[in-house]
Each structure stands twice: as structure tokens, then as C-alpha cells.
Coordinates of C-alpha atoms and ligand atoms in Angstrom, one line a residue:
M1457 CA 0.2 0.1 -0.2
A1458 CA 1.4 3.1 -0.7
G1459 CA 1.8 5.4 2.4
L1460 CA -0.6 7.5 4.0
F1461 CA 0.5 10.8 2.6
G1462 CA 2.1 9.9 -1.0
K1463 CA 5.5 8.6 0.0
K1464 CA 6.2 5.0 1.4
K1465 CA 5.7 4.2 4.5
T1466 CA 7.5 3.4 7.5
G1467 CA 6.4 0.9 9.8
A1468 CA 3.1 0.1 10.4
P1469 CA 0.7 2.9 11.9
G1470 CA 0.7 3.7 15.1
A1471 CA -0.4 6.7 17.6
G1472 CA 1.1 9.1 14.8
E1473 CA -1.5 11.8 13.7
N1474 CA -1.3 10.5 10.2
S1475 CA -2.0 7.1 11.4
L1476 CA -5.1 4.4 10.0
P1477 CA -7.9 4.2 12.6
E1478 CA -7.6 0.7 13.1
R1479 CA -12.0 0.7 12.0
L1480 CA -12.2 1.6 8.5
P1481 CA -15.6 1.5 6.9
R1482 CA -16.5 -1.1 4.1
H1483 CA -17.8 1.7 2.1
V1484 CA -18.0 5.5 2.4
A1485 CA -20.8 7.8 0.9
I1486 CA -19.5 11.2 0.2
I1487 CA -22.0 14.4 -0.5
M1488 CA -19.8 16.4 -1.9
D1489 CA -21.0 20.0 -0.9
G1490 CA -20.1 23.4 -0.6
N1491 CA -18.5 24.0 -4.4
G1492 CA -21.4 27.4 -4.5
R1493 CA -20.4 29.2 -1.8
W1494 CA -16.5 28.5 -2.1
A1495 CA -16.8 29.9 -5.6
E1496 CA -18.3 32.7 -4.3
K1497 CA -16.5 33.6 -1.5
R1498 CA -14.1 33.7 -4.4
R1499 CA -16.4 35.9 -6.2
L1500 CA -15.7 33.1 -9.2
P1501 CA -18.5 31.8 -11.0
R1502 CA -20.1 28.5 -9.8
A1503 CA -18.4 26.4 -11.9
A1504 CA -15.2 27.5 -11.3
G1505 CA -16.0 25.5 -7.7
H1506 CA -17.2 22.4 -9.5
Q1507 CA -13.9 22.2 -11.2
A1508 CA -11.8 22.3 -8.0
G1509 CA -14.0 20.9 -6.0
T1510 CA -13.2 17.8 -9.3
E1511 CA -9.6 18.4 -7.9
A1512 CA -10.6 17.4 -4.3
L1513 CA -12.3 14.1 -5.5
R1514 CA -9.3 13.4 -7.3
E1515 CA -7.2 13.2 -4.1
I1516 CA -10.1 11.8 -2.3
I1517 CA -10.7 8.3 -4.2
R1518 CA -6.4 8.1 -4.8
F1519 CA -6.3 7.7 -0.8
S1520 CA -9.7 6.3 -0.6
S1521 CA -7.9 3.6 -2.8
D1522 CA -4.6 3.7 -1.3
I1523 CA -5.8 2.7 2.3
G1524 CA -8.3 -0.2 0.7
I1525 CA -11.4 1.6 0.9
G1526 CA -14.4 -1.2 -0.4
Y1527 CA -16.7 1.2 -1.8
L1528 CA -16.4 5.0 -2.4
T1529 CA -20.2 6.3 -3.5
I1530 CA -20.0 9.8 -5.0
Y1531 CA -23.3 12.2 -5.1
A1532 CA -22.1 13.9 -8.2
F1533 CA -25.8 15.0 -9.8
S1534 CA -28.5 14.7 -8.4
T1535 CA -32.0 14.0 -10.0
E1536 CA -33.1 17.2 -8.8
N1537 CA -29.9 18.8 -10.2
W1538 CA -31.8 19.5 -13.5
S1539 CA -33.4 21.8 -12.0
R1540 CA -30.6 24.8 -11.9
P1541 CA -29.8 27.3 -14.0
Q1542 CA -28.9 26.0 -17.4
D1543 CA -25.7 27.5 -17.4
E1544 CA -24.6 25.3 -14.0
V1545 CA -25.7 22.5 -15.4
G1546 CA -24.0 22.8 -18.9
A1547 CA -21.1 23.4 -16.6
L1548 CA -21.5 20.4 -15.0
M1549 CA -22.4 18.2 -17.4
A1550 CA -19.2 19.5 -19.1
L1551 CA -17.6 19.3 -16.6
L1552 CA -18.4 15.4 -16.0
L1553 CA -17.6 14.5 -19.9
R1554 CA -14.0 16.1 -19.4
Y1555 CA -13.9 13.8 -16.1
F1556 CA -14.5 11.2 -17.7
R1557 CA -12.3 10.9 -20.8
S1558 CA -9.1 12.3 -18.5
E1559 CA -9.4 9.8 -15.6
I1560 CA -10.6 6.7 -17.1
D1561 CA -6.4 5.7 -17.8
E1562 CA -5.5 6.9 -14.0
L1563 CA -8.6 5.3 -12.5
C1564 CA -7.9 1.7 -14.7
E1565 CA -4.4 1.5 -13.5
K1566 CA -5.4 1.9 -9.6
N1567 CA -7.7 -0.9 -10.2
V1568 CA -10.7 1.3 -9.9
R1569 CA -14.2 0.1 -11.2
I1570 CA -16.8 2.5 -11.8
V1571 CA -20.9 1.8 -11.6
I1572 CA -22.8 4.8 -12.5
L1573 CA -26.0 4.7 -9.6
G1574 CA -29.1 6.5 -11.7
D1575 CA -30.5 6.9 -14.8
V1576 CA -27.7 6.7 -17.5
D1577 CA -30.7 7.1 -19.7
G1578 CA -31.5 10.5 -19.1
L1579 CA -28.6 11.9 -19.9
P1580 CA -26.7 13.4 -22.5
T1581 CA -25.4 11.0 -25.3
A1582 CA -22.0 12.3 -24.9
Q1583 CA -22.4 11.4 -21.5
R1584 CA -23.9 8.8 -21.6
E1585 CA -21.2 7.1 -24.0
A1586 CA -18.5 8.2 -21.8
V1587 CA -20.1 6.7 -18.5
L1588 CA -20.5 3.5 -20.7
N1589 CA -17.3 3.3 -21.5
A1590 CA -16.2 4.3 -17.6
M1591 CA -17.7 0.8 -17.1
E1592 CA -17.0 -1.0 -19.3
R1593 CA -13.5 -1.0 -19.1
S1594 CA -13.3 -0.7 -15.6
K1595 CA -15.5 -3.3 -15.4
D1596 CA -12.9 -6.1 -14.3
N1597 CA -10.9 -4.6 -12.0
T1598 CA -10.6 -5.3 -8.2
G1599 CA -9.7 -2.7 -6.0
L1600 CA -12.1 -0.1 -5.1
T1601 CA -15.9 0.6 -6.5
L1602 CA -16.3 4.0 -7.4
S1603 CA -19.7 4.1 -7.4
I1604 CA -20.8 7.9 -8.6
A1605 CA -24.3 8.6 -8.4
L1606 CA -25.4 10.6 -11.4
N1607 CA -29.1 11.8 -12.7
Y1608 CA -30.2 9.8 -9.6
G1609 CA -32.6 10.3 -6.5
G1610 CA -33.4 7.8 -4.0
R1611 CA -36.8 7.6 -3.9
Q1612 CA -36.7 7.1 -7.8
E1613 CA -34.7 4.0 -7.2
I1614 CA -36.6 2.0 -4.5
L1615 CA -39.8 2.9 -6.6
R1616 CA -37.8 1.7 -9.4
A1617 CA -37.1 -1.5 -7.4
A1618 CA -40.8 -1.8 -6.7
K1619 CA -41.8 -2.2 -9.9
K1620 CA -39.3 -4.7 -10.8
L1621 CA -41.2 -6.7 -7.9
C1622 CA -44.1 -5.6 -9.7
E1623 CA -43.4 -7.2 -12.7
R1624 CA -42.2 -10.6 -11.4
A1625 CA -45.3 -10.8 -9.4
L1626 CA -47.3 -10.5 -12.7
A1627 CA -45.4 -12.8 -14.1
G1628 CA -46.5 -15.5 -11.8
E1629 CA -44.1 -15.2 -8.7
D1630 CA -45.6 -15.0 -5.3
P1631 CA -45.7 -11.6 -4.0
A1632 CA -46.4 -12.7 -0.7
A1633 CA -42.6 -14.7 -0.5
F1634 CA -40.6 -11.6 -1.9
T1635 CA -38.3 -10.3 0.2
M1636 CA -35.8 -7.8 1.5
A1637 CA -33.2 -9.4 -0.7
D1638 CA -35.5 -9.2 -3.7
L1639 CA -35.7 -5.5 -3.8
E1640 CA -32.3 -4.8 -3.2
S1641 CA -31.7 -6.9 -6.1
G1642 CA -33.9 -4.1 -7.8
L1643 CA -31.8 -1.1 -6.8
Y1644 CA -28.4 0.1 -8.3
T1645 CA -26.4 -0.5 -5.5
A1646 CA -26.7 -4.3 -5.9
G1647 CA -24.0 -6.0 -4.8
M1648 CA -22.9 -4.0 -2.7
P1649 CA -23.0 -3.2 1.2
D1650 CA -25.3 -1.0 2.9
V1651 CA -23.2 2.1 3.3
D1652 CA -20.9 2.2 6.6
L1653 CA -19.9 6.3 6.8
V1654 CA -21.8 8.9 4.9
I1655 CA -19.7 12.2 4.9
R1656 CA -21.1 15.7 4.2
T1657 CA -19.3 19.0 3.8
S1658 CA -20.2 22.0 4.0
G1659 CA -22.0 22.1 7.2
E1660 CA -25.5 20.8 5.6
E1661 CA -27.1 18.1 7.9
R1662 CA -29.4 16.1 5.7
L1663 CA -29.1 13.2 3.2
S1664 CA -30.7 14.9 0.4
N1665 CA -32.3 11.6 -1.0
L1666 CA -28.7 9.8 -1.4
L1667 CA -29.0 6.2 -0.8
P1668 CA -32.2 5.9 1.7
W1669 CA -32.4 2.5 1.1
Q1670 CA -28.8 1.7 2.0
T1671 CA -28.2 4.0 5.1
V1672 CA -30.3 3.3 7.4
Y1673 CA -27.9 2.1 9.9
S1674 CA -24.8 4.5 8.7
E1675 CA -22.9 6.6 10.6
L1676 CA -23.4 10.2 9.5
V1677 CA -20.4 12.7 9.9
F1678 CA -21.3 16.3 9.1
D1679 CA -18.0 18.1 8.9
P1680 CA -17.9 22.3 8.0
T1681 CA -15.2 22.2 5.0
L1682 CA -16.1 23.8 1.6
W1683 CA -16.6 20.1 -0.4
P1684 CA -13.3 22.0 -3.1
D1685 CA -10.9 22.5 0.4
F1686 CA -11.9 18.6 1.6
T1687 CA -8.0 17.2 1.6
K1688 CA -7.5 14.1 2.9
E1689 CA -6.3 15.0 6.3
R1690 CA -10.2 16.1 6.9
Y1691 CA -11.1 13.4 5.4
L1692 CA -8.8 10.8 7.8
E1693 CA -10.0 13.1 10.4
D1694 CA -13.8 11.7 9.4
L1695 CA -12.5 8.4 9.5
R1696 CA -11.3 8.5 12.7
A1697 CA -14.7 9.8 14.0
Y1698 CA -16.1 6.9 12.7
A1699 CA -14.0 4.3 14.1
G1700 CA -15.3 6.0 17.5
R1701 CA -18.6 5.4 16.7
D1702 CA -20.4 2.3 19.0
R1703 CA -22.6 0.6 16.1
R1704 CA -25.2 -1.3 17.4
F1705 CA -28.3 -2.1 14.0
G1706 CA -30.9 -1.6 16.6
G1707 CA -28.9 -4.2 19.0
R1708 CA -27.0 -3.9 22.0
N1709 CA -23.6 -4.5 22.7
G1710 CA -21.3 -2.6 19.9
A1711 CA -20.2 -3.4 16.2
A1712 CA -22.5 -6.4 14.5
G1713 CA -21.1 -4.1 11.7
K1714 CA -22.0 -5.9 7.9
Ligands
FPP2776 C1 -23.0 20.6 -4.6 O1 -21.9 21.4 -4.6 C2 -22.0 19.6 -5.4 C3 -23.0 19.7 -6.3 C4 -24.3 19.4 -6.8 C5 -21.8 18.4 -7.6 C6 -20.4 18.5 -7.0 C7 -19.8 17.5 -8.8 C8 -18.1 17.9 -8.6 C9 -17.6 18.1 -7.1 C10 -17.5 17.3 -9.6 C11 -18.0 17.2 -10.5 C12 -18.1 15.7 -10.4 C13 -17.5 14.5 -10.9 C14 -17.6 12.9 -11.3 C15 -16.5 15.2 -12.1 P1 -22.9 23.0 -4.6 O2 -23.0 23.5 -5.5 O3 -24.5 22.6 -4.1 O4 -22.6 24.5 -3.5 P2 -23.7 25.4 -2.8 O5 -24.2 24.6 -1.4 O6 -22.2 25.6 -1.8 O7 -24.3 26.5 -3.5

């Protein structure tokens, strides 16, 4: 594994400031909030905030991969984000396209598998092709799974999964026998573990329709940092906060973790 901060590690992580916590989440989801405020503080267009946010993202993906996080989900564009002014939506779409085209080589080198959560068919043609290509190229990679919530809505995802069960019922299956695993098999995250830790930056404290099914027992960390200022050092702080939580999953004595 690469050193925590880019250099080769000397010895096992100890109690030092930059050491990894003993218990790492398997699945981290990040709501990358605060790009707009970051830009406004600098009297820059909001698009500049999103661009700066992409730089922060690059560092967090690399670091997640280096420390052995299994699944990293990032909230890139929600179904509600289409209601933003057209120029901002256009800037975000252009950024996404550049991102998928420019990062795919490095992500594949790092053995990262890319998964898209959301309605890919609802994306403009160029973006759709770029994300499908990224998924196809990286599908056999065995390292970090980077799942990108793109044109994603949590309630829409549950409705879509419910419709799949309705289709199965119409085809003759007994709906009384359906289990939670049956519903989960229709989610975009089928086969992935539930989210252990949600980090939302910028000080806002809500989940905004991100993975409502998969986060029922997630630990939540609300980090005041605006996303473009988010660093691996901040990330490590949030991972430490997670490691200090007592997860009970509705039971009593600690860590039933899944
Ligand atoms: C929320 O900040 C952020 C977004 C809606 C977009 C997040 C996108 C990126 C970080 C970059 C693009 C992603 C990829 C995968 C290339 P906000 O605009 O709501 O900020 P504000 O709350 O300060 O206005």
C-alpha cells in the first residue's frame, strides 16, 4: 500500500497524527457540498467551484484506493439538480464529460471499478457514452469500487426496484414471498454492501435523497469544510470519527458490523 500521504510508509500505522484508524468503513458515501459557496467567497463563477471540487475528488479517490476502502460512493448529480440554472447544469455536464475522458486511464491503472448509480439513459448522449465506456473498461477491476451517483434520486431508485417486483409478480411469482433481498436486487447498488459512513461537507446536515435504503444504519459525519477545500487529512479526521462510533444496528452490545 502507498504511504498515507503519498510517500512510502515507514512501519505500521501507530498512534501518530496521520495513522489510520483501526476500524475502516467498507463503504463510504460522500455528499460533496459547498462548491458554490467556495466559488462565491472568491467571486468566481459557480463552475469554478465545481472544477475545484473535481481536484478535491481526485485526491480523495486516490487516498481511498490507497488505504483499502472497498466502496466509495460520490454524489455527483441528483435528479433534482436539473432544476439549477441552465448554465450551471451545462458546466457540470461538461465537467463530467472531461472527467470521465481524462481520468479513466489512471483509474484503471489503480484497479478502480466504476459503477454508475442512476438513470444513465437520461443523460445527454456524449455523457452517456463516456460513462458507459468507463464502466465497460473498468468492469473487471478488483480494487476500489467507485460508484458515482449521477442523475440519481433515492426515492426514484426504490420505486424502480418496486416496479421490478411488480413485474415479477405479474409474471407469476408470489408477492407474499418477496424478501428484502428481492427488493435490493433491483437497486442500483445490488451486490454492494450498505453504506457504513456518510460524509457531507459544507456544514449542511441532511441526506438529500442519497441512498435512503442503503443508509438506514449508516454513521453520519457532517464536516464543515467546503468540498473544494476537503483534503485527505480532513477525510482521515472523519474516518477517525467513524472509528469511534458504537454501531449497534438496533441491537445492544457494539459492532454487529456488516
Ligand atoms: C454541491 O455543491 C455539488 C454538486 C451539485 C456537484 C458535485 C460535483 C463535483 C464535485 C464535481 C463533478 C463530479 C465528478 C464526478 C467529475 P453546491 O453547488 O450545491 O454548493 P453550494 O451548496 O455551496 O451552493
